[in-house]
PDB file of C-alpha atoms in Angstrom:
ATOM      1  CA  UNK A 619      37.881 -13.423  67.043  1.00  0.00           C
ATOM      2  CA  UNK A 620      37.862 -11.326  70.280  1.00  0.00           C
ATOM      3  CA  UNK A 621      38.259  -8.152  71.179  1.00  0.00           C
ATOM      4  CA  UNK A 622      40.747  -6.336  73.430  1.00  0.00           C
ATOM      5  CA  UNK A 623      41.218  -4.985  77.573  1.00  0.00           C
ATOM      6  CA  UNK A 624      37.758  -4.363  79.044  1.00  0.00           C
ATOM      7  CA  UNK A 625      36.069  -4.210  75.361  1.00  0.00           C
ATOM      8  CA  UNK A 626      33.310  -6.347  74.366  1.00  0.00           C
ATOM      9  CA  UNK A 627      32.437  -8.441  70.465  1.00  0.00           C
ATOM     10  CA  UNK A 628      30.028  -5.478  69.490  1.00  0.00           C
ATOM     11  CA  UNK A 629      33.021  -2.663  69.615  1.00  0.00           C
ATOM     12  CA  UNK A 630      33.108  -2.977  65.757  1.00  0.00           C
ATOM     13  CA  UNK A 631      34.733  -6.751  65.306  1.00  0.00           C
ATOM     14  CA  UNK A 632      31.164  -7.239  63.903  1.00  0.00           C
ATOM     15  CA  UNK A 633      32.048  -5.079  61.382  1.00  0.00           C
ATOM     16  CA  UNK A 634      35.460  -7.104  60.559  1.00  0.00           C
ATOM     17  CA  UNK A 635      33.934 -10.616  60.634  1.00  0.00           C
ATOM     18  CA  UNK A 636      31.641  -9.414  58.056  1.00  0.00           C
ATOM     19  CA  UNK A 637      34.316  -8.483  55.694  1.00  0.00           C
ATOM     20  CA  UNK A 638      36.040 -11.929  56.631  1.00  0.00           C
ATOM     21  CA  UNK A 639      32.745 -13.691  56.168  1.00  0.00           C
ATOM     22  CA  UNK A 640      31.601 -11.666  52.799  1.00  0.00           C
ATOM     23  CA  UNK A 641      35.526 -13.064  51.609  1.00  0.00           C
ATOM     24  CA  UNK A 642      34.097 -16.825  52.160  1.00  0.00           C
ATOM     25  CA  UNK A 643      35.985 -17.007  55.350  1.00  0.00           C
ATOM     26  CA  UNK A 644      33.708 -18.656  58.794  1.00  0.00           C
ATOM     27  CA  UNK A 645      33.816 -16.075  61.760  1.00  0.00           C
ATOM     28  CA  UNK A 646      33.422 -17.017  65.032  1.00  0.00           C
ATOM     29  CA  UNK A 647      33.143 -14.458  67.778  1.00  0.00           C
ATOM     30  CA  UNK A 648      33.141 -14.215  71.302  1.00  0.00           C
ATOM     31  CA  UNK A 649      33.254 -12.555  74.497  1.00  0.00           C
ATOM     32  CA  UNK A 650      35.621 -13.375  77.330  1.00  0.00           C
ATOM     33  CA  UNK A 651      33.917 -14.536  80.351  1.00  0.00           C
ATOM     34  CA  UNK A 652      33.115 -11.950  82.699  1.00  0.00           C
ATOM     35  CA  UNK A 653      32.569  -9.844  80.109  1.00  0.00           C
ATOM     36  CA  UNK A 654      29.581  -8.873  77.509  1.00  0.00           C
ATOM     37  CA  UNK A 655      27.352 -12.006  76.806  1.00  0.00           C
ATOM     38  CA  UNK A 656      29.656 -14.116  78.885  1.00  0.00           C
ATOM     39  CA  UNK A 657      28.923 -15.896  82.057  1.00  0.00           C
ATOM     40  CA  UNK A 658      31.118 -15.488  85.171  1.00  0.00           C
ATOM     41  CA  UNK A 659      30.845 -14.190  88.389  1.00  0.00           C
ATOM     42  CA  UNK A 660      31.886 -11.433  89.369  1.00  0.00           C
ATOM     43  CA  UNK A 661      31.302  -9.018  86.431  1.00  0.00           C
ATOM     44  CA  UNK A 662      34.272  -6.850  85.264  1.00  0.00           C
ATOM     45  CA  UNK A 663      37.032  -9.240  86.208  1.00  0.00           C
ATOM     46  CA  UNK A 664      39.773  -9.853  83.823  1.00  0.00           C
ATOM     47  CA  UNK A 665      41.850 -12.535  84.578  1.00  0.00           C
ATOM     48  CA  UNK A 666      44.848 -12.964  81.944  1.00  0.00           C
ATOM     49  CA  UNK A 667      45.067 -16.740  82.463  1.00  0.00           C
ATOM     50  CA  UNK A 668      41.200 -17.326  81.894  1.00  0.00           C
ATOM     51  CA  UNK A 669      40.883 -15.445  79.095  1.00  0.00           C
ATOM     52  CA  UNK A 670      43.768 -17.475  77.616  1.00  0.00           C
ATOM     53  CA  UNK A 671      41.531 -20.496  78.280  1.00  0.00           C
ATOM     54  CA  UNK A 672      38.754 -19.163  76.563  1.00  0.00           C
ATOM     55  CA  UNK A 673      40.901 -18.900  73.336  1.00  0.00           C
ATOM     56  CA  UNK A 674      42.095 -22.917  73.735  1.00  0.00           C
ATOM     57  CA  UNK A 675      38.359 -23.049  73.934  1.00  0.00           C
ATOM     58  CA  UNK A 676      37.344 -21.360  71.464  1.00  0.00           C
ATOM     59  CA  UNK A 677      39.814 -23.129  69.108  1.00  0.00           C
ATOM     60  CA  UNK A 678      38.554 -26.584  70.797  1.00  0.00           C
ATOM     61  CA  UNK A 679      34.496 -25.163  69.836  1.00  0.00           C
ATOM     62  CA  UNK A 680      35.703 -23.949  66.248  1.00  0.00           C
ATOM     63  CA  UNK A 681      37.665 -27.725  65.288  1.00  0.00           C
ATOM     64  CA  UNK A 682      34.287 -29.517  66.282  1.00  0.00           C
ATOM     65  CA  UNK A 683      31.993 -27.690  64.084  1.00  0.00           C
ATOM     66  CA  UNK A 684      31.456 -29.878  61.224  1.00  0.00           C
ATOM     67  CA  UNK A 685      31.315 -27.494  58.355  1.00  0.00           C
ATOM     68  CA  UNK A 686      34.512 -25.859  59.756  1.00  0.00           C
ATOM     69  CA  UNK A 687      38.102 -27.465  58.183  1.00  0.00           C
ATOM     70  CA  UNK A 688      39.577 -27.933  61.492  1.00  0.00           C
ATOM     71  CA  UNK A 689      42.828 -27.653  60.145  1.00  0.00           C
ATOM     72  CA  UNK A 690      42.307 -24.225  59.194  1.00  0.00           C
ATOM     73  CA  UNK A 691      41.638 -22.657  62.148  1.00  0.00           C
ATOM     74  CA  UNK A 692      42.953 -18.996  62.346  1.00  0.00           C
ATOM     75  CA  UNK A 693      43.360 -16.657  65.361  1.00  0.00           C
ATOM     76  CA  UNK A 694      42.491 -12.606  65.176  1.00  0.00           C
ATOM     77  CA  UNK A 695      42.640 -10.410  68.103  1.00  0.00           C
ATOM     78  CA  UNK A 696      42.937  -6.596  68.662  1.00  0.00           C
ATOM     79  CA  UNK A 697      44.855  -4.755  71.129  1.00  0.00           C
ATOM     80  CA  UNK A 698      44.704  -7.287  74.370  1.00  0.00           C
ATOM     81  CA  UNK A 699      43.365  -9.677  73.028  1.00  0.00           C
ATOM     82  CA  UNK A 700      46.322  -9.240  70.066  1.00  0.00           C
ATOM     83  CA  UNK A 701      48.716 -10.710  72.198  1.00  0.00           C
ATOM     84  CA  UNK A 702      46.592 -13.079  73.533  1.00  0.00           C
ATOM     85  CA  UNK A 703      46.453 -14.530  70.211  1.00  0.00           C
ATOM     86  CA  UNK A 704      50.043 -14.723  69.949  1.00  0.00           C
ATOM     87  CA  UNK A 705      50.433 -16.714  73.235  1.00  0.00           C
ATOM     88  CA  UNK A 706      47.690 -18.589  72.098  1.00  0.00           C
ATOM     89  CA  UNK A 707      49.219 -19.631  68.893  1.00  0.00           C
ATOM     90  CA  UNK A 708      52.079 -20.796  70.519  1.00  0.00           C
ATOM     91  CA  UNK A 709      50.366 -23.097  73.326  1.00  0.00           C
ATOM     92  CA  UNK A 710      48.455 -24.450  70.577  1.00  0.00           C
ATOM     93  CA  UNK A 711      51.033 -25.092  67.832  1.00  0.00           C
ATOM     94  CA  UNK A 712      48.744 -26.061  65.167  1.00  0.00           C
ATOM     95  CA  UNK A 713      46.407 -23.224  64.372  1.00  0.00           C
ATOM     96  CA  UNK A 714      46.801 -22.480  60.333  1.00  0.00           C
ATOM     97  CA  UNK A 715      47.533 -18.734  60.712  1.00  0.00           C
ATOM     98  CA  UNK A 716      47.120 -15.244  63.373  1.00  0.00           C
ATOM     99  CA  UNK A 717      46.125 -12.034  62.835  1.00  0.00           C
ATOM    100  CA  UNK A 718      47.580  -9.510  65.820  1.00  0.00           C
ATOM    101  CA  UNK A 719      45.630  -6.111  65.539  1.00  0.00           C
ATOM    102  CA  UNK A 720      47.489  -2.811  66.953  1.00  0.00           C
ATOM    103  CA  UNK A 721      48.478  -5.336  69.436  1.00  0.00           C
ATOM    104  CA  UNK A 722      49.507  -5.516  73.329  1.00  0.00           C
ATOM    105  CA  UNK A 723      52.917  -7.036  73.342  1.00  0.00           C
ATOM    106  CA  UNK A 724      54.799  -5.606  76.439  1.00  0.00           C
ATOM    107  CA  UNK A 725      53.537  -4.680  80.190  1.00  0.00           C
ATOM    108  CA  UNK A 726      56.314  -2.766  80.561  1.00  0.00           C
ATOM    109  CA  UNK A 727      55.861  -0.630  77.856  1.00  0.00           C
ATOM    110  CA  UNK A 728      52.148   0.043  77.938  1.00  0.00           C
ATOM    111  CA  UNK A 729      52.858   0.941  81.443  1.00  0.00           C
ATOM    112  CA  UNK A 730      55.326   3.616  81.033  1.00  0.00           C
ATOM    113  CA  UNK A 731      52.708   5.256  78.513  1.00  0.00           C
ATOM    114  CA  UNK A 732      50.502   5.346  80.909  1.00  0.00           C
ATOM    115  CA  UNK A 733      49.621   8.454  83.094  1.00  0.00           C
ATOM    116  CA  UNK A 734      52.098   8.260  86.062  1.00  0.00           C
ATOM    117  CA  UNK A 735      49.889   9.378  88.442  1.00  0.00           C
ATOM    118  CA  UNK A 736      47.269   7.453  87.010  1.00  0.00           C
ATOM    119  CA  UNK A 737      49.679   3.997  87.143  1.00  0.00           C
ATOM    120  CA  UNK A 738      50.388   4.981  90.929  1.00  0.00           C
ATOM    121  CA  UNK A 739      46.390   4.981  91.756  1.00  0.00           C
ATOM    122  CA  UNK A 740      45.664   1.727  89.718  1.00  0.00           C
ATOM    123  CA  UNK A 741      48.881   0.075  91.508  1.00  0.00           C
ATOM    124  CA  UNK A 742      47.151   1.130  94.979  1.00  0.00           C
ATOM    125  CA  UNK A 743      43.491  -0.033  94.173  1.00  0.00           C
ATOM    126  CA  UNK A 744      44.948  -3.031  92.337  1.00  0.00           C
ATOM    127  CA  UNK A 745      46.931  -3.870  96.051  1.00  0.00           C
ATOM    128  CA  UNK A 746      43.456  -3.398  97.566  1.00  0.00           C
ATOM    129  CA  UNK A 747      41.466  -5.168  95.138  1.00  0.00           C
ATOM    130  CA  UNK A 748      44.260  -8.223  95.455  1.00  0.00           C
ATOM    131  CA  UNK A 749      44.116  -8.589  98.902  1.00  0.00           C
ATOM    132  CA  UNK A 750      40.158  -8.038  99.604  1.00  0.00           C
ATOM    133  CA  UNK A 751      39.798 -10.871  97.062  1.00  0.00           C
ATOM    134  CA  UNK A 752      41.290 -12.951  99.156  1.00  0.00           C
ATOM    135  CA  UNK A 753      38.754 -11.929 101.760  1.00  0.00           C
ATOM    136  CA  UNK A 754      35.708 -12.890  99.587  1.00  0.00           C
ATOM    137  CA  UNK A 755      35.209  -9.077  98.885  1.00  0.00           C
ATOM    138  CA  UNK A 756      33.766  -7.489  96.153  1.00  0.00           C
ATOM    139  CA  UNK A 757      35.938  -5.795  93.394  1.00  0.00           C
ATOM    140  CA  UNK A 758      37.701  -3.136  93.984  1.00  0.00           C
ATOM    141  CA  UNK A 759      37.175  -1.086  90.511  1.00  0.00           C
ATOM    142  CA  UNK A 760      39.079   1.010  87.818  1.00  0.00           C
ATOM    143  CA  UNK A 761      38.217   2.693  84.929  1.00  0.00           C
ATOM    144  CA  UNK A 762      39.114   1.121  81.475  1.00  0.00           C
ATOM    145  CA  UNK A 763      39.102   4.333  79.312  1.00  0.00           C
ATOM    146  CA  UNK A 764      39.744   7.878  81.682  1.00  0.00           C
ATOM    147  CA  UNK A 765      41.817  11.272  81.747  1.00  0.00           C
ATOM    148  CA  UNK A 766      45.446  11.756  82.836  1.00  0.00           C
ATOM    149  CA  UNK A 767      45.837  11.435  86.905  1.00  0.00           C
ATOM    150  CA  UNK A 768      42.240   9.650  86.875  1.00  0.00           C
ATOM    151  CA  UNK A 769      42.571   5.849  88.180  1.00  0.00           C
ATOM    152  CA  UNK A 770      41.974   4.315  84.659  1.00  0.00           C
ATOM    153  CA  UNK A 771      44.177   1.745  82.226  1.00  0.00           C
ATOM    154  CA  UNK A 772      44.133   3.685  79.115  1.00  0.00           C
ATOM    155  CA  UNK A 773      44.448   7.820  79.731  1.00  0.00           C
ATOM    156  CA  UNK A 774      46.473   9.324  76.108  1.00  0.00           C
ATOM    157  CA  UNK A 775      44.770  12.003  74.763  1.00  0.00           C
ATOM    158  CA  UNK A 776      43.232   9.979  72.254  1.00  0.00           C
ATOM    159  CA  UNK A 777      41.154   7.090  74.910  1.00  0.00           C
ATOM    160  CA  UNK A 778      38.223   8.303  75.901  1.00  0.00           C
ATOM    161  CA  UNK A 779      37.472  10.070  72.396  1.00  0.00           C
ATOM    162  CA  UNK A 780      38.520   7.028  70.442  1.00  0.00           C
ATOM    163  CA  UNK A 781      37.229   4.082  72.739  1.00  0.00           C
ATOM    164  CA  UNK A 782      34.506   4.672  74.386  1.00  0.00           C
ATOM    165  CA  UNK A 783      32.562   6.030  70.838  1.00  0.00           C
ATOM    166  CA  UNK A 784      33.502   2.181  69.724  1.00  0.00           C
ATOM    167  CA  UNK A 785      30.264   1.268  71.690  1.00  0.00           C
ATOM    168  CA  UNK A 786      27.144   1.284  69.849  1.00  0.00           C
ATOM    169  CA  UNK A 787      24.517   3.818  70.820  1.00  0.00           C
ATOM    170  CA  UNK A 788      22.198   2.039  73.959  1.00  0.00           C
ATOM    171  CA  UNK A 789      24.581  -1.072  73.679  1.00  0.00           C
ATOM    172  CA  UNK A 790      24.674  -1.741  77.658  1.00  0.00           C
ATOM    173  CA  UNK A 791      28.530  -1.683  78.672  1.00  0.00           C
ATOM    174  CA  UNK A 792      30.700  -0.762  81.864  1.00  0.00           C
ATOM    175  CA  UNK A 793      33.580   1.486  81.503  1.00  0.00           C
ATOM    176  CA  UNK A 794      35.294   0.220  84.428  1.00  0.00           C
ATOM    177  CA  UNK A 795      37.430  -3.428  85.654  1.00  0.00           C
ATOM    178  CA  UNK A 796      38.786  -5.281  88.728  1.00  0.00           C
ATOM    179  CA  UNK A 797      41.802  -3.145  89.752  1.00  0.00           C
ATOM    180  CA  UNK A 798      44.093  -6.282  90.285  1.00  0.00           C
ATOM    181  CA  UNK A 799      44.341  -6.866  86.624  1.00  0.00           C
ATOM    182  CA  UNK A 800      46.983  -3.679  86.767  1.00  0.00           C
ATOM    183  CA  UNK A 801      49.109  -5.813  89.040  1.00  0.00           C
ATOM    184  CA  UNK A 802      48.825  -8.545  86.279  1.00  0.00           C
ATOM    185  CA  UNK A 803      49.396  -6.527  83.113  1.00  0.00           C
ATOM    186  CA  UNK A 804      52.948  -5.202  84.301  1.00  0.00           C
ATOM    187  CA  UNK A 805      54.548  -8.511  84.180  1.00  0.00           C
ATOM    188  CA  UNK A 806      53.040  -9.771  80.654  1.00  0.00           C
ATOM    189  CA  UNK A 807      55.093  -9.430  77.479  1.00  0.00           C
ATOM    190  CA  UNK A 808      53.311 -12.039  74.715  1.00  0.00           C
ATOM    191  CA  UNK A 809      55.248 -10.427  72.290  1.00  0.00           C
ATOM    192  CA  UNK A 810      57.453 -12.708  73.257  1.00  0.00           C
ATOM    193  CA  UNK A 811      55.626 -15.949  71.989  1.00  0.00           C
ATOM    194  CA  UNK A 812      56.541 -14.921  68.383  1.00  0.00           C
ATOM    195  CA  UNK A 813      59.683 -16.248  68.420  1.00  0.00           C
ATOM    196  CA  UNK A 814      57.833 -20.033  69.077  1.00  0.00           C
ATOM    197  CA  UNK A 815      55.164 -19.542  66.319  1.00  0.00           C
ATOM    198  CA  UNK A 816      55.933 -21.738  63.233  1.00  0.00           C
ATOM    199  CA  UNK A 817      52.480 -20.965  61.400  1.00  0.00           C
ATOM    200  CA  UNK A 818      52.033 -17.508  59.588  1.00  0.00           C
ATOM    201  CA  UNK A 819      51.507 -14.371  61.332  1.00  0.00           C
ATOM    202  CA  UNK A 820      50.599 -10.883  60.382  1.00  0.00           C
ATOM    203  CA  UNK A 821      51.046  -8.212  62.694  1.00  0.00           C
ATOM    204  CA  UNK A 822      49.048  -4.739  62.092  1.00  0.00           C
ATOM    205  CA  UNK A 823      50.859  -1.778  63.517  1.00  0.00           C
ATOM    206  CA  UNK A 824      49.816   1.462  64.863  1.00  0.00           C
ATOM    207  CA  UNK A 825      52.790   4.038  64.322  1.00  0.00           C
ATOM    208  CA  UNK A 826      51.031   6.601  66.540  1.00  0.00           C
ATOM    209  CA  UNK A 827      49.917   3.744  69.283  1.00  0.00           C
ATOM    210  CA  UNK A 828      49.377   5.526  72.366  1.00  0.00           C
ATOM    211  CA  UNK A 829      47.700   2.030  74.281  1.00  0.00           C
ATOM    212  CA  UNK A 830      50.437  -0.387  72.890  1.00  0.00           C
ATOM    213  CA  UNK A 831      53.512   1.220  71.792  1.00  0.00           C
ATOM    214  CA  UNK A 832      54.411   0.479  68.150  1.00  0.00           C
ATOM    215  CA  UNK A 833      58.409   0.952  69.265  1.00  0.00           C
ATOM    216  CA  UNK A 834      58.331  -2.404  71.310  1.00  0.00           C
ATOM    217  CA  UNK A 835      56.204  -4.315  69.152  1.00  0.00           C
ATOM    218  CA  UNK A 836      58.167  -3.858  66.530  1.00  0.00           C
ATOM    219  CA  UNK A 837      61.278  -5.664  68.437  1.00  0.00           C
ATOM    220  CA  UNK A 838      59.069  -8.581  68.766  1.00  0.00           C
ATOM    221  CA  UNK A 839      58.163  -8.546  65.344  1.00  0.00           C
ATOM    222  CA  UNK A 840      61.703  -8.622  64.063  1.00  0.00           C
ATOM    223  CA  UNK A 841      61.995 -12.048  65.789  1.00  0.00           C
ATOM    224  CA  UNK A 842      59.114 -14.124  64.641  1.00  0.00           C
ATOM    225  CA  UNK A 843      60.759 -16.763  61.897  1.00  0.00           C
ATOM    226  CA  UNK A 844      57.034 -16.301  60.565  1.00  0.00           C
ATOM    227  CA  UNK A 845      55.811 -13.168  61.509  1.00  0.00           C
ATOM    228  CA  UNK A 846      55.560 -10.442  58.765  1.00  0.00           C
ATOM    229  CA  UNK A 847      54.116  -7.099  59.687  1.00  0.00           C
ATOM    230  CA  UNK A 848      52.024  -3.897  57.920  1.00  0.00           C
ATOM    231  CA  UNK A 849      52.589  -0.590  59.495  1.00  0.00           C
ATOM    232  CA  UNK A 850      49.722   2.199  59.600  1.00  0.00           C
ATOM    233  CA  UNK A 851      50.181   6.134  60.267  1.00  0.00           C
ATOM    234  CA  UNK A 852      47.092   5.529  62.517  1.00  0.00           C
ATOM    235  CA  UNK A 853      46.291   5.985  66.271  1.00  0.00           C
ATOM    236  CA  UNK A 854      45.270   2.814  68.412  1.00  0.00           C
ATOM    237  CA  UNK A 855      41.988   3.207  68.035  1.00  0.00           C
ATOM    238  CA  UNK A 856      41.873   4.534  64.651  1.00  0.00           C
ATOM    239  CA  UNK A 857      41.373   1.568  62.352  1.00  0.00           C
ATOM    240  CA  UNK A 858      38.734   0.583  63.725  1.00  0.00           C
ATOM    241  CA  UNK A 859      36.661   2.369  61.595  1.00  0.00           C
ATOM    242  CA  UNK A 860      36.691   4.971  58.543  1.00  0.00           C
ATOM    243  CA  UNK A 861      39.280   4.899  55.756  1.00  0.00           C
ATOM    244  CA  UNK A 862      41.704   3.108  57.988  1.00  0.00           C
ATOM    245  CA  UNK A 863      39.549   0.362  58.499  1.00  0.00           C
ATOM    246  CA  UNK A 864      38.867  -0.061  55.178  1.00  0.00           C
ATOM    247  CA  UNK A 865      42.969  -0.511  54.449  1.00  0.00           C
ATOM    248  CA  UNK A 866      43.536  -2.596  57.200  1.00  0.00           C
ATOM    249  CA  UNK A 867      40.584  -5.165  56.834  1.00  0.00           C
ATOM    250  CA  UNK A 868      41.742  -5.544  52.806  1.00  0.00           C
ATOM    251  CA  UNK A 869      44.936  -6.070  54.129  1.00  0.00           C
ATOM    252  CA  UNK A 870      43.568  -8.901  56.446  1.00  0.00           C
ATOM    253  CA  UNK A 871      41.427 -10.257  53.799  1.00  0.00           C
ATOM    254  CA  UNK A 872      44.861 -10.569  51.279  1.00  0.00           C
ATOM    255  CA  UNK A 873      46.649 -12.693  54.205  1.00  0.00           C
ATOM    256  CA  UNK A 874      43.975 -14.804  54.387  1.00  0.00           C
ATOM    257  CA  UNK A 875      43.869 -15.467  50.814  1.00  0.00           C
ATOM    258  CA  UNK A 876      47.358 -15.986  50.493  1.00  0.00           C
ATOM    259  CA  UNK A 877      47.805 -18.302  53.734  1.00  0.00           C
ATOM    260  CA  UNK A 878      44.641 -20.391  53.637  1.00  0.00           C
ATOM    261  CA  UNK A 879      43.139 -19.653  50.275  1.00  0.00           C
ATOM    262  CA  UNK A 880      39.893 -20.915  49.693  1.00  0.00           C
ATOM    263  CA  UNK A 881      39.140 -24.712  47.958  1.00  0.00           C
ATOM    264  CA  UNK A 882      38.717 -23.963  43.955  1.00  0.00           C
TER     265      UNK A 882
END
């Protein structure tokens, strides 16, 4: 399990793999590196191909536990790290199931809900940040969560007043990322991997999906031979906790059991 753009394993998917693990199910969660309790140098940096490795890591870590069926290995991630799973799944081919949370499936389409003036000053740090890294520089910085026309990667209405509260209270965390990862984001569609997975998938869709547009996601879904999907009249942040949590974890819990049921 990991979490998604910028957001760290204590942003509430403690509170998930505690349903999964109270349903019999192992959990194993983890931050990307650069990130949270993660090494790597320098802080802040997302990198879509590393964090890609860290899932074929992760998978490679959870196979060699020994109490862990290694044939049974399932993927979750939320938002980002939803369509990381996805791409993930596919490169791997023989993971037993996924779980895509309110997930990130087109570049394209998360960018045009973005802030236009705020996309113009992330696409002119990003150019800086890009080219100073080639120079050895430090990061050049942009805020995760922010306000229309601020330079941030999430500004709808509904960002700073439904992400940033996701952090516990004195939980250290930085509300900001290496501005080249706007360059990156543009370009990536994992929706796309859906139509390659052959294992069972379960999508969880936000209608009202301000972050990753339900609209788009929804087009992917539609081509996955294995992909079935649950919609929600939630916000992208919004079942992460409350009474829409509590539908979309049971909901979870039900694929599970259904997909990889428990030994008798």
């Amino acid at each position: 399990m990991a979490h998604g753009l910028g957001a760290v394993k204590e942003m509430r998917l403690d509170a998930f793999a505690e349903r999964f693990a109270d349903a019999g199910y192992a959990c194993l969660v983890f931050d990307y590196r650069h990130f949270g309790d993660s090494d790597g140098e320098p802080r802040q940096l997302l990198s879509i191909r590393r964090q890609l490795d860290d899932w074929a890591a992760a998978i490679a870590y959870a196979r060699s536990i020994p109490e862990v069926d290694s044939g049974r290995v399932v993927l979750w991630g939320t938002s980002f790290g939803g369509g990381h799973v996805m791409v993930a799944g596919a490169r791997d081919g023989r993971v037993a199931a996924i779980i895509a949370q309110c997930p990130f499936t087109s570049g394209v389409a998360s960018t045009l809900a973005l802030d236009p003036m705020s996309a113009a000053k992330v696409t002119a740090r990003g150019i800086v940040d890009l080219v100073g890294s080639a120079f050895g520089r430090a990061p050049v910085m942009v805020a995760l969560a922010g306000v229309a026309h601020e330079p941030a990667l999430m500004t709808a209405p509904d960002v700073v007043p439904g992400y940033l509260p996701l952090v516990p209270e004195g939980h250290p965390f930085t509300n900001e990322v290496a501005a080249r990862v706007g360059l990156a984001i543009v370009a990536h569609r994992p929706g796309r991997a859906l139509e390659q997975i052959t294992c069972p998938v379960l999508v969880c869709v936000c209608d009202d999906d301000t972050v990753a547009p339900a609209r788009q996601t929804v087009r992917y879904v539609r081509r996955g031979p294995t992909t079935q999907m649950i919609r929600y009249p939630e916000g992208h942040f919004d079942i992460y906790v409350g009474e829409a949590f509590e539908q979309v974890v049971a909901d979870q819990v039900d694929f599970l059991d259904r997909v990889v049921p428990l030994p008798e």
